[in-house]
CSV table of C-alpha atoms and ligand atoms in Angstrom, one decimal:
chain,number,residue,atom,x,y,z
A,492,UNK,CA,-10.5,22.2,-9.4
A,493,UNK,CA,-12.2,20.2,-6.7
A,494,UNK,CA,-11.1,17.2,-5.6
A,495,UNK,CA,-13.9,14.8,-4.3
A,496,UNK,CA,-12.6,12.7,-1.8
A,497,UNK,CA,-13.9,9.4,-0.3
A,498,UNK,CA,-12.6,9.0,3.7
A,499,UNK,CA,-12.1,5.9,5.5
A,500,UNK,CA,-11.3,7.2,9.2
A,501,UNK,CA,-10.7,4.1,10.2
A,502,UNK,CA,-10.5,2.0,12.9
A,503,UNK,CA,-8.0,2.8,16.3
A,504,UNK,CA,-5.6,5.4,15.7
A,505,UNK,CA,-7.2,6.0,12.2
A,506,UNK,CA,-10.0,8.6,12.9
A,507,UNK,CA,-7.0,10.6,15.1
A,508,UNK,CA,-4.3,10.3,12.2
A,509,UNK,CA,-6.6,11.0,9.0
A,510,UNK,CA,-7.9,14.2,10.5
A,511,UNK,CA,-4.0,15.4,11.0
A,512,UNK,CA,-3.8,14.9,7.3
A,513,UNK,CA,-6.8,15.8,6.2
A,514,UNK,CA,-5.6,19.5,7.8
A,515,UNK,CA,-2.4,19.3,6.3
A,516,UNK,CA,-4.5,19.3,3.0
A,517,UNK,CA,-6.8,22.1,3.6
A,518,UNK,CA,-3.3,24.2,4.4
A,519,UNK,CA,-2.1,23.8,1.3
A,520,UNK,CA,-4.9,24.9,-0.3
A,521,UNK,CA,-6.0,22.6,-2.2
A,522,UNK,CA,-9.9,22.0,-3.1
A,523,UNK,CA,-11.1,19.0,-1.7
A,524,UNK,CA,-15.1,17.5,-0.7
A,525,UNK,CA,-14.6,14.9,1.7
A,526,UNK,CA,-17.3,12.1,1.8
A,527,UNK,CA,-16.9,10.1,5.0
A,528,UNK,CA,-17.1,6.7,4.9
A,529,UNK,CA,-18.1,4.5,7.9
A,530,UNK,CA,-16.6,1.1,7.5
A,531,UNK,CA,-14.3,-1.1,9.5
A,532,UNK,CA,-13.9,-2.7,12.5
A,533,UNK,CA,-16.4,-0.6,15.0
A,534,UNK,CA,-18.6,-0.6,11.9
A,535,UNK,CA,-19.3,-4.3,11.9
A,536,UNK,CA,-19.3,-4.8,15.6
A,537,UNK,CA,-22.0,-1.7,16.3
A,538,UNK,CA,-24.5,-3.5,13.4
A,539,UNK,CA,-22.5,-6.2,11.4
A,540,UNK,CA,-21.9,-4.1,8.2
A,541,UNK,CA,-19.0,-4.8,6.4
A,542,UNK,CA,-19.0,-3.5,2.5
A,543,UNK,CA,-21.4,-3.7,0.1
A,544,UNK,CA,-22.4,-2.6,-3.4
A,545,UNK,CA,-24.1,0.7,-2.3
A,546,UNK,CA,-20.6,1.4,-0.6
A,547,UNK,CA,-18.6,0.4,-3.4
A,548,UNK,CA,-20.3,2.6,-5.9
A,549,UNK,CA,-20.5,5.8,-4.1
A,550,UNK,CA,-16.7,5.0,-3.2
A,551,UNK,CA,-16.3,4.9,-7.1
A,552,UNK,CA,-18.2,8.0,-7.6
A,553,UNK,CA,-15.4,9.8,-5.8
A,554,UNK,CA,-11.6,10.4,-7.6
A,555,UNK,CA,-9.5,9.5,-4.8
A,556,UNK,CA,-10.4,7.5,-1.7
A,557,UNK,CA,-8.2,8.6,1.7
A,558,UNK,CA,-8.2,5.9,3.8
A,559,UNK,CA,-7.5,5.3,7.6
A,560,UNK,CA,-6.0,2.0,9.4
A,561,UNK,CA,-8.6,-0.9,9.7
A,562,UNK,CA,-9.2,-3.4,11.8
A,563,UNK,CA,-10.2,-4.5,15.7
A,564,UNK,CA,-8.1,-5.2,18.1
A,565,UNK,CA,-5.5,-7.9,18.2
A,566,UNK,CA,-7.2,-11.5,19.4
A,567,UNK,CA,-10.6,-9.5,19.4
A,568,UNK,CA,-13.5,-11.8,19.1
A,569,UNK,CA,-16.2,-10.2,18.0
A,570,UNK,CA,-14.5,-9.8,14.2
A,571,UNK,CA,-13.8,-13.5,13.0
A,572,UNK,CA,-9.9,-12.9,11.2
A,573,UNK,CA,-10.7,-11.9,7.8
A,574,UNK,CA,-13.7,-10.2,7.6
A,575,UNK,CA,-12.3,-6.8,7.9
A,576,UNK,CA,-9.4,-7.5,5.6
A,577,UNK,CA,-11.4,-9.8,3.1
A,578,UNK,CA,-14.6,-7.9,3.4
A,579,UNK,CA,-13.0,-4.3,3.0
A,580,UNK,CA,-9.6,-3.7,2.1
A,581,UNK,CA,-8.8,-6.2,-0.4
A,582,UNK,CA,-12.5,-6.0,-1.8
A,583,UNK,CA,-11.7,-2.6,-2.9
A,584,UNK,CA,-8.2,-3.0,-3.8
A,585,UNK,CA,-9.5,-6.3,-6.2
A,586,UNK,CA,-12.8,-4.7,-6.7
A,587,UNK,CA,-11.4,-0.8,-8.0
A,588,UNK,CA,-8.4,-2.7,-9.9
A,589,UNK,CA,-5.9,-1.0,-7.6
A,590,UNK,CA,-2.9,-3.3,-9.2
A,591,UNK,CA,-0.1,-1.5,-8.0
A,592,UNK,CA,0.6,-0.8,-4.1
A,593,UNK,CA,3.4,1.8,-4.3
A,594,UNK,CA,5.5,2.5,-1.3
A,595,UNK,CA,8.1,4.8,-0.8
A,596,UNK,CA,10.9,4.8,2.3
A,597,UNK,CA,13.2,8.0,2.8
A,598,UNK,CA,15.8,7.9,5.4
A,599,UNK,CA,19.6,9.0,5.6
A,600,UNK,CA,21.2,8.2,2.4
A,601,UNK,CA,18.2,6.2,1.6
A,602,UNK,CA,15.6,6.7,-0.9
A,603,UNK,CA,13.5,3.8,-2.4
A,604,UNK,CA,10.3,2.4,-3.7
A,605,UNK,CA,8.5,-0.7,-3.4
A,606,UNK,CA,6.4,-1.3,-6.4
A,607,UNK,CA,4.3,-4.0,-4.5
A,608,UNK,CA,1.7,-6.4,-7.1
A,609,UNK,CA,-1.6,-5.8,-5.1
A,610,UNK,CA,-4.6,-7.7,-6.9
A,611,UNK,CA,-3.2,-11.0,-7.1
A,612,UNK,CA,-0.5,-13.9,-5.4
A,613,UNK,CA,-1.6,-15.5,-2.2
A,614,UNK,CA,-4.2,-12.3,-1.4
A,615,UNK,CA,-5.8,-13.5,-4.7
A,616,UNK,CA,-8.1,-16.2,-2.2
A,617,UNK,CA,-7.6,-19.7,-4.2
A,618,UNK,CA,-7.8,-22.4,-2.0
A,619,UNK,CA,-10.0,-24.2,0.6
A,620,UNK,CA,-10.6,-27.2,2.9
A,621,UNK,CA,-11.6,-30.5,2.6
A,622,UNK,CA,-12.6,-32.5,5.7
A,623,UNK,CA,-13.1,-29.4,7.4
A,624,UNK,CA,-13.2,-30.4,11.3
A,625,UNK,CA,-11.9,-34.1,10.8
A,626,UNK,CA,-8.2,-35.1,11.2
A,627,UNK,CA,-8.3,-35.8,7.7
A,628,UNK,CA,-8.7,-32.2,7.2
A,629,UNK,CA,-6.7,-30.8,4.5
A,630,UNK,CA,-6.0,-26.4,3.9
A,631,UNK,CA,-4.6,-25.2,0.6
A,632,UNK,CA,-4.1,-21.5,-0.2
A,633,UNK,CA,-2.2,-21.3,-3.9
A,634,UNK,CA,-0.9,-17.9,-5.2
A,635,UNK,CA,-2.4,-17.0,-8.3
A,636,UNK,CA,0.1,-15.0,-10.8
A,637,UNK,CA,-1.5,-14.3,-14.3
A,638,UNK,CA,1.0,-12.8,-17.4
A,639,UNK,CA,-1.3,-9.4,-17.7
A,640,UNK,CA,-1.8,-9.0,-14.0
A,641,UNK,CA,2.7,-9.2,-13.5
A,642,UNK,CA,3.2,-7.8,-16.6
A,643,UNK,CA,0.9,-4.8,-16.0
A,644,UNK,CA,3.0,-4.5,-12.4
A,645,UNK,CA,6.7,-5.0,-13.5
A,646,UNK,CA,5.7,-2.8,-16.5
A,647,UNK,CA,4.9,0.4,-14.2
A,648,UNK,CA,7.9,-0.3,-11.9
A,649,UNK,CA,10.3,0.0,-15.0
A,650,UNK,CA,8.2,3.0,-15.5
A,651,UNK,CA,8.9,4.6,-12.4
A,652,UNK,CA,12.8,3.3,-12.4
A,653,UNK,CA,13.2,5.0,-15.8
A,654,UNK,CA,11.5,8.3,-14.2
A,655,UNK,CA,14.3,8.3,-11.3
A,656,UNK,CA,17.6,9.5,-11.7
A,657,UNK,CA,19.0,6.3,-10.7
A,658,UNK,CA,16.9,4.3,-13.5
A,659,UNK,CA,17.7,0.9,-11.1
A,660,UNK,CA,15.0,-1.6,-10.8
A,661,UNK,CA,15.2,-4.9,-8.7
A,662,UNK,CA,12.8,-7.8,-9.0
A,663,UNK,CA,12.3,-9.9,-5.5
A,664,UNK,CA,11.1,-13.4,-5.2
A,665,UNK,CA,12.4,-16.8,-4.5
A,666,UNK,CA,12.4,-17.9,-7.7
A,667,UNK,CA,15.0,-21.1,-6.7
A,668,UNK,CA,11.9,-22.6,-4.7
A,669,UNK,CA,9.0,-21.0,-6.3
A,670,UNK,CA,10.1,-22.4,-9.5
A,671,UNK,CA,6.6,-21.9,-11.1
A,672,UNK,CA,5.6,-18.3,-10.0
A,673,UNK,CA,9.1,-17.3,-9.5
A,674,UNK,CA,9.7,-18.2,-13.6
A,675,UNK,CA,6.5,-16.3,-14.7
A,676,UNK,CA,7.8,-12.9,-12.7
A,677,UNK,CA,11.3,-14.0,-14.0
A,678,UNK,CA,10.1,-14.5,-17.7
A,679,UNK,CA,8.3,-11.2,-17.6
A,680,UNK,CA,10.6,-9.1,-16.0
A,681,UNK,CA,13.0,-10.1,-18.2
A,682,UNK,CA,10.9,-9.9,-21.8
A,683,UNK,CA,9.7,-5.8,-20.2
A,684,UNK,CA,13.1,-5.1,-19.4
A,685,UNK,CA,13.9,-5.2,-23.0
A,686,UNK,CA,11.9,-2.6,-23.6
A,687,UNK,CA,13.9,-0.3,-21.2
A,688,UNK,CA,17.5,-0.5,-22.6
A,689,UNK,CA,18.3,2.5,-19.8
A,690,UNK,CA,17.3,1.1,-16.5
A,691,UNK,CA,19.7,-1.4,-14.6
A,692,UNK,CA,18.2,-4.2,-13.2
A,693,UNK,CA,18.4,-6.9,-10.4
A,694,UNK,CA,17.2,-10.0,-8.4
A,695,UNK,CA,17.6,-11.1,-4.9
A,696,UNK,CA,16.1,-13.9,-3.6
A,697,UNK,CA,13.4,-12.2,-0.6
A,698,UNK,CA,15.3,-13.8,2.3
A,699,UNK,CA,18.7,-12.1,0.9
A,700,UNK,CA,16.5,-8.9,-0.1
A,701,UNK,CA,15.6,-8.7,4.3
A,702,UNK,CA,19.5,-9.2,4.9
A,703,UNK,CA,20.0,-6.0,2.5
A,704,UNK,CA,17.2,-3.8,3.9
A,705,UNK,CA,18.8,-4.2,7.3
A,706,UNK,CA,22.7,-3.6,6.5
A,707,UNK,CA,22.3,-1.5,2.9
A,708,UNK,CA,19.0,-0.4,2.1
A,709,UNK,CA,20.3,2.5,0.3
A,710,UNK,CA,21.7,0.0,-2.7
A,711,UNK,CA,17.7,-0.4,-3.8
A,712,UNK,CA,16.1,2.4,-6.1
A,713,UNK,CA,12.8,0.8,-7.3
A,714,UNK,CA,12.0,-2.4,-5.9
A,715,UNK,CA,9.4,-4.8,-7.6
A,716,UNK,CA,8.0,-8.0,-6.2
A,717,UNK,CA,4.7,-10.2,-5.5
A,718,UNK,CA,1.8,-9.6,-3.2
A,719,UNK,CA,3.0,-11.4,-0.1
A,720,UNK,CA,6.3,-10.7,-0.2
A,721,UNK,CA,5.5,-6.6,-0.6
A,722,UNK,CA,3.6,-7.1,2.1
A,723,UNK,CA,6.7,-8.3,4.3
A,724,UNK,CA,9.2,-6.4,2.9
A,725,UNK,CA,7.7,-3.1,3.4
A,726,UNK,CA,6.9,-4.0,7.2
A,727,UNK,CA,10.5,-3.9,7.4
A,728,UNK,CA,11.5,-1.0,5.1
A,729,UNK,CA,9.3,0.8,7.4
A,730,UNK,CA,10.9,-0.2,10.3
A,731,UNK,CA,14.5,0.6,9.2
A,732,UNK,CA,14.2,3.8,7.7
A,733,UNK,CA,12.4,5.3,10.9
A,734,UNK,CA,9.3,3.1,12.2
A,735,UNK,CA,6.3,2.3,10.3
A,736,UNK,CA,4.5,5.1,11.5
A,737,UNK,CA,6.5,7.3,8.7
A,738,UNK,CA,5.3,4.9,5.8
A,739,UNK,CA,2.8,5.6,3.5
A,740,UNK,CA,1.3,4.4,0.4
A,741,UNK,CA,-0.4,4.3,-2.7
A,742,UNK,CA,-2.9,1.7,-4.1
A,743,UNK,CA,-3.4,3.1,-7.8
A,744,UNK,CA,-5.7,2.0,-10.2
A,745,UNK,CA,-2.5,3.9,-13.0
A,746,UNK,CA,-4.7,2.9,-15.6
A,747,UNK,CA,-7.7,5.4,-13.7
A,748,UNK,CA,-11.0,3.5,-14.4
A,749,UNK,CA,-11.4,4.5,-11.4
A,750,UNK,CA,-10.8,5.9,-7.5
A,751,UNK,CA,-6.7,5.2,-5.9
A,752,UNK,CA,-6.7,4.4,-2.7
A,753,UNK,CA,-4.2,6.3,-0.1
A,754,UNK,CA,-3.2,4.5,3.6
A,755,UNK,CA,-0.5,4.2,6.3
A,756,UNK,CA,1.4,0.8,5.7
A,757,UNK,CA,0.8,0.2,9.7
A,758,UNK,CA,-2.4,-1.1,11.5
A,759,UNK,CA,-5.2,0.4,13.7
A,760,UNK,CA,-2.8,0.3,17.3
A,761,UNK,CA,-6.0,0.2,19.4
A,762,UNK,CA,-3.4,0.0,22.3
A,763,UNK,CA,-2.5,3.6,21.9
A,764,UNK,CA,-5.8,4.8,20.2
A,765,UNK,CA,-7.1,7.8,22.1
A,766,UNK,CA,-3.8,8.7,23.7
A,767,UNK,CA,-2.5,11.2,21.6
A,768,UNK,CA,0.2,8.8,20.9
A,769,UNK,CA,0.0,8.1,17.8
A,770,UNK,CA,2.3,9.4,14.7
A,771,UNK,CA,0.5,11.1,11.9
A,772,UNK,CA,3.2,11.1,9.4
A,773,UNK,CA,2.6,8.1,7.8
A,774,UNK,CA,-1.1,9.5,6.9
A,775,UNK,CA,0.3,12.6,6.1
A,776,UNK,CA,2.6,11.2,3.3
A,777,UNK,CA,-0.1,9.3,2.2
A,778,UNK,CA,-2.6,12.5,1.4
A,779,UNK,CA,0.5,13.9,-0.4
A,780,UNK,CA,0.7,10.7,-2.8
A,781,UNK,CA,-3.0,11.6,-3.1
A,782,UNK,CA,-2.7,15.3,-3.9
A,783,UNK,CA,0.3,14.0,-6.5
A,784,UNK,CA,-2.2,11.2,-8.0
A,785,UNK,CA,-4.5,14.0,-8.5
A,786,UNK,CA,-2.3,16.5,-10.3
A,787,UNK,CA,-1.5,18.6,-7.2
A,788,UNK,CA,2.0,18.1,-7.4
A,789,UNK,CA,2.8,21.3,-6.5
A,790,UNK,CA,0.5,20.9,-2.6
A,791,UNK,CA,2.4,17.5,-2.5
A,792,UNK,CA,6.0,18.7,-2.9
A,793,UNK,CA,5.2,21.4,0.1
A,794,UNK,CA,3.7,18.4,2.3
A,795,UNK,CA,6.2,16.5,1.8
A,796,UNK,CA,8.7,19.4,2.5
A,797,UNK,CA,6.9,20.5,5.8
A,798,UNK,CA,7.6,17.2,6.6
A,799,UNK,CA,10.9,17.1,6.1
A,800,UNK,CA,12.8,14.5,8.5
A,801,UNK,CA,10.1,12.9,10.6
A,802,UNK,CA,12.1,11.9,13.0
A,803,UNK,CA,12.8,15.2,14.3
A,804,UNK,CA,8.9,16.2,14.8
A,805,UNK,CA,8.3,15.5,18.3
A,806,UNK,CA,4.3,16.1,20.5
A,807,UNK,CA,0.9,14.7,20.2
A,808,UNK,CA,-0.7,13.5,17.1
A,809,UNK,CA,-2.7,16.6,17.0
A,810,UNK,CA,0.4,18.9,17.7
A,811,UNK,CA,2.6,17.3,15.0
A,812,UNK,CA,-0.1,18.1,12.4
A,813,UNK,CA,-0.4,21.6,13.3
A,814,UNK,CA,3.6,21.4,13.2
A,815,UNK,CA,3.7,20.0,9.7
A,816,UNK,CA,0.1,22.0,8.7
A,817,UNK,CA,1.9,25.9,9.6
A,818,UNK,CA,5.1,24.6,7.5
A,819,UNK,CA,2.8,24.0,4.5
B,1280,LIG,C1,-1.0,-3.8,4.4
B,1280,LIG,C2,-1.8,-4.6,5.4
B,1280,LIG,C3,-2.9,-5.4,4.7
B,1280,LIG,C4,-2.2,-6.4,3.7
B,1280,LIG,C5,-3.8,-6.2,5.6
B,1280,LIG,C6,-4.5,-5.4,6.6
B,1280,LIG,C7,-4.9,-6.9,4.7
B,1280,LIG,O1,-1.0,-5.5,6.1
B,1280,LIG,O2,-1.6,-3.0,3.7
B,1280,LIG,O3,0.2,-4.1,4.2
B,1280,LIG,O4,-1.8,-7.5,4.1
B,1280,LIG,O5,-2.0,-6.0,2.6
B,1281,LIG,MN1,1.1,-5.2,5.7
């Protein structure tokens, strides 16, 4: 069966990474059509195009959507902050319903998932100024948490927990401050979890969840939490179970109206873009979600195997994917 698959190459290190994985795919087979996409970063600075309709249905048109780092360079200012994140990345992950940013992090002894809520919280955009300009000027930004759009989310980590041989789930917030957000994702969790007699649960306050990442990640089997605080956590789960460079995930529509969309967790590293410096992993785990998401388990399992422990793969971008690709 072929796969049609939308491409984002990104910006920086993206175009170098997403053709690594996009090898690693062809070697195991699998049937895909890549569509390229030209969007980000470059994009808007050659003529100022960010996303539009025309984009967004011809991205729907395809079944999964493999997508590159975005973004210009730090302090860059010819892309105002925002436009590229706004305009692209959370316009499709709002716009294709992709409610759930899965992301997994393997390292000695340690093996877990955050189940990241990915369409709403602070990302969701409520808020503005008043005054703008004046010194009477005033900035809110709330966090918008609906009961279907946690429910949906907590509902597919207890999913995945039960799936796991662990069956352990833990929900992270700060619900002792965020005593109105934090008691919806409290309430919820708690009403889903009766439905799943067999999976443990949790909660840690997020501050206390960064404490355990650091000295006893391996405690954590499926993590679930809000928008923001995914966001932070999974910087650094990347970054202690072997750099974000390794981590990879998956924004899935699970209910598949439409495209998922696969990425590295980490940005575009224009610094090292070019130099052959970059690490493909984290792309390369991310086309294996893909070829999972599209009933390819079989061409996942071997990616992931080839992989194995990426900390031992050592060369150039374009020499670890011909490592990893003559593995598959
Ligand atoms: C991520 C990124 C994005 C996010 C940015 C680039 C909008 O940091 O995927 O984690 O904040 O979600
Ligand atoms: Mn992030």
């Amino acid at each position: 069966m072929t796969h049609k698959v939308g491409v984002i190459a990104g910006d920086g290190i993206g175009p170098e990474i997403v053709a690594a994985a996009l090898d690693v795919v062809r070697a195991t087979g699998a049937d895909v059509d890549v569509r390229d996409f030209d969007l980000g970063a470059d994009r808007f600075v050659r003529d100022g195009h960010v996303l539009d309709d025309d984009d967004l249905a011809a991205l729907r048109e395809c079944d999964a959507i493999l997508k590159g780092p975005l973004g210009p360079p730090i302090g860059s200012a010819a892309v105002p902050p925002g436009t590229i994140e706004r305009g692209i990345i959370l316009r499709l992950r709002f716009a294709l319903d992709l409610y759930v940013n899965l992301r997994p992090f393997t390292s000695a002894g340690v093996d877990f998932v955050v189940v990241r809520e990915n369409t709403e919280g602070s990302y969701g955009g409520e808020g503005g100024f008043l005054y703008k300009g004046t010194d009477r000027e005033v900035a809110t930004q709330g966090s918008v948490n609906t009961r279907s759009g946690v429910e949906r989310c907590v509902r597919f980590a207890f999913e995945l927990a039960q799936s796991r041989p662990r069956r352990h789930l833990t929900l992270v917030h700060k619900t002792n401050v965020l005593t109105f957000a934090g008691d919806l994702w409290q309430r919820t969790f708690d009403a889903v979890a009766a439905e799943f007699p067999d999976v443990a649960t949790a909660y840690n306050h997020v501050d206390a969840s960064c404490i355990y990442l650091v000295e006893d990640a391996a405690r954590y089997d499926v993590i679930v939490t809000d928008n923001l605080f995914g966001d932070i956590l999974t910087d650094l789960a990347g970054a202690v179970t072997g750099g974000v460079g390794f981590a990879a995930s998956a924004n899935l529509n699970p209910s598949r109206t439409g495209p998922s969309l696969f990425e590295p967790v980490h940005g575009s590293a224009h610094d090292i873009a070019g130099s052959g410096r970059a690490n493909p992993v984290s792309a390369v785990r991310s086309a294996a979600m893909m070829l999972e998401f599209l009933g390819e388990p079989e061409a996942a399992a071997r990616i992931t195997k080839a992989v194995g422990d990426p900390g031992s793969l050592s060369g150039t971008t374009a020499e670890i994917g011909t490592q990893i690709s003559e593995r598959v």
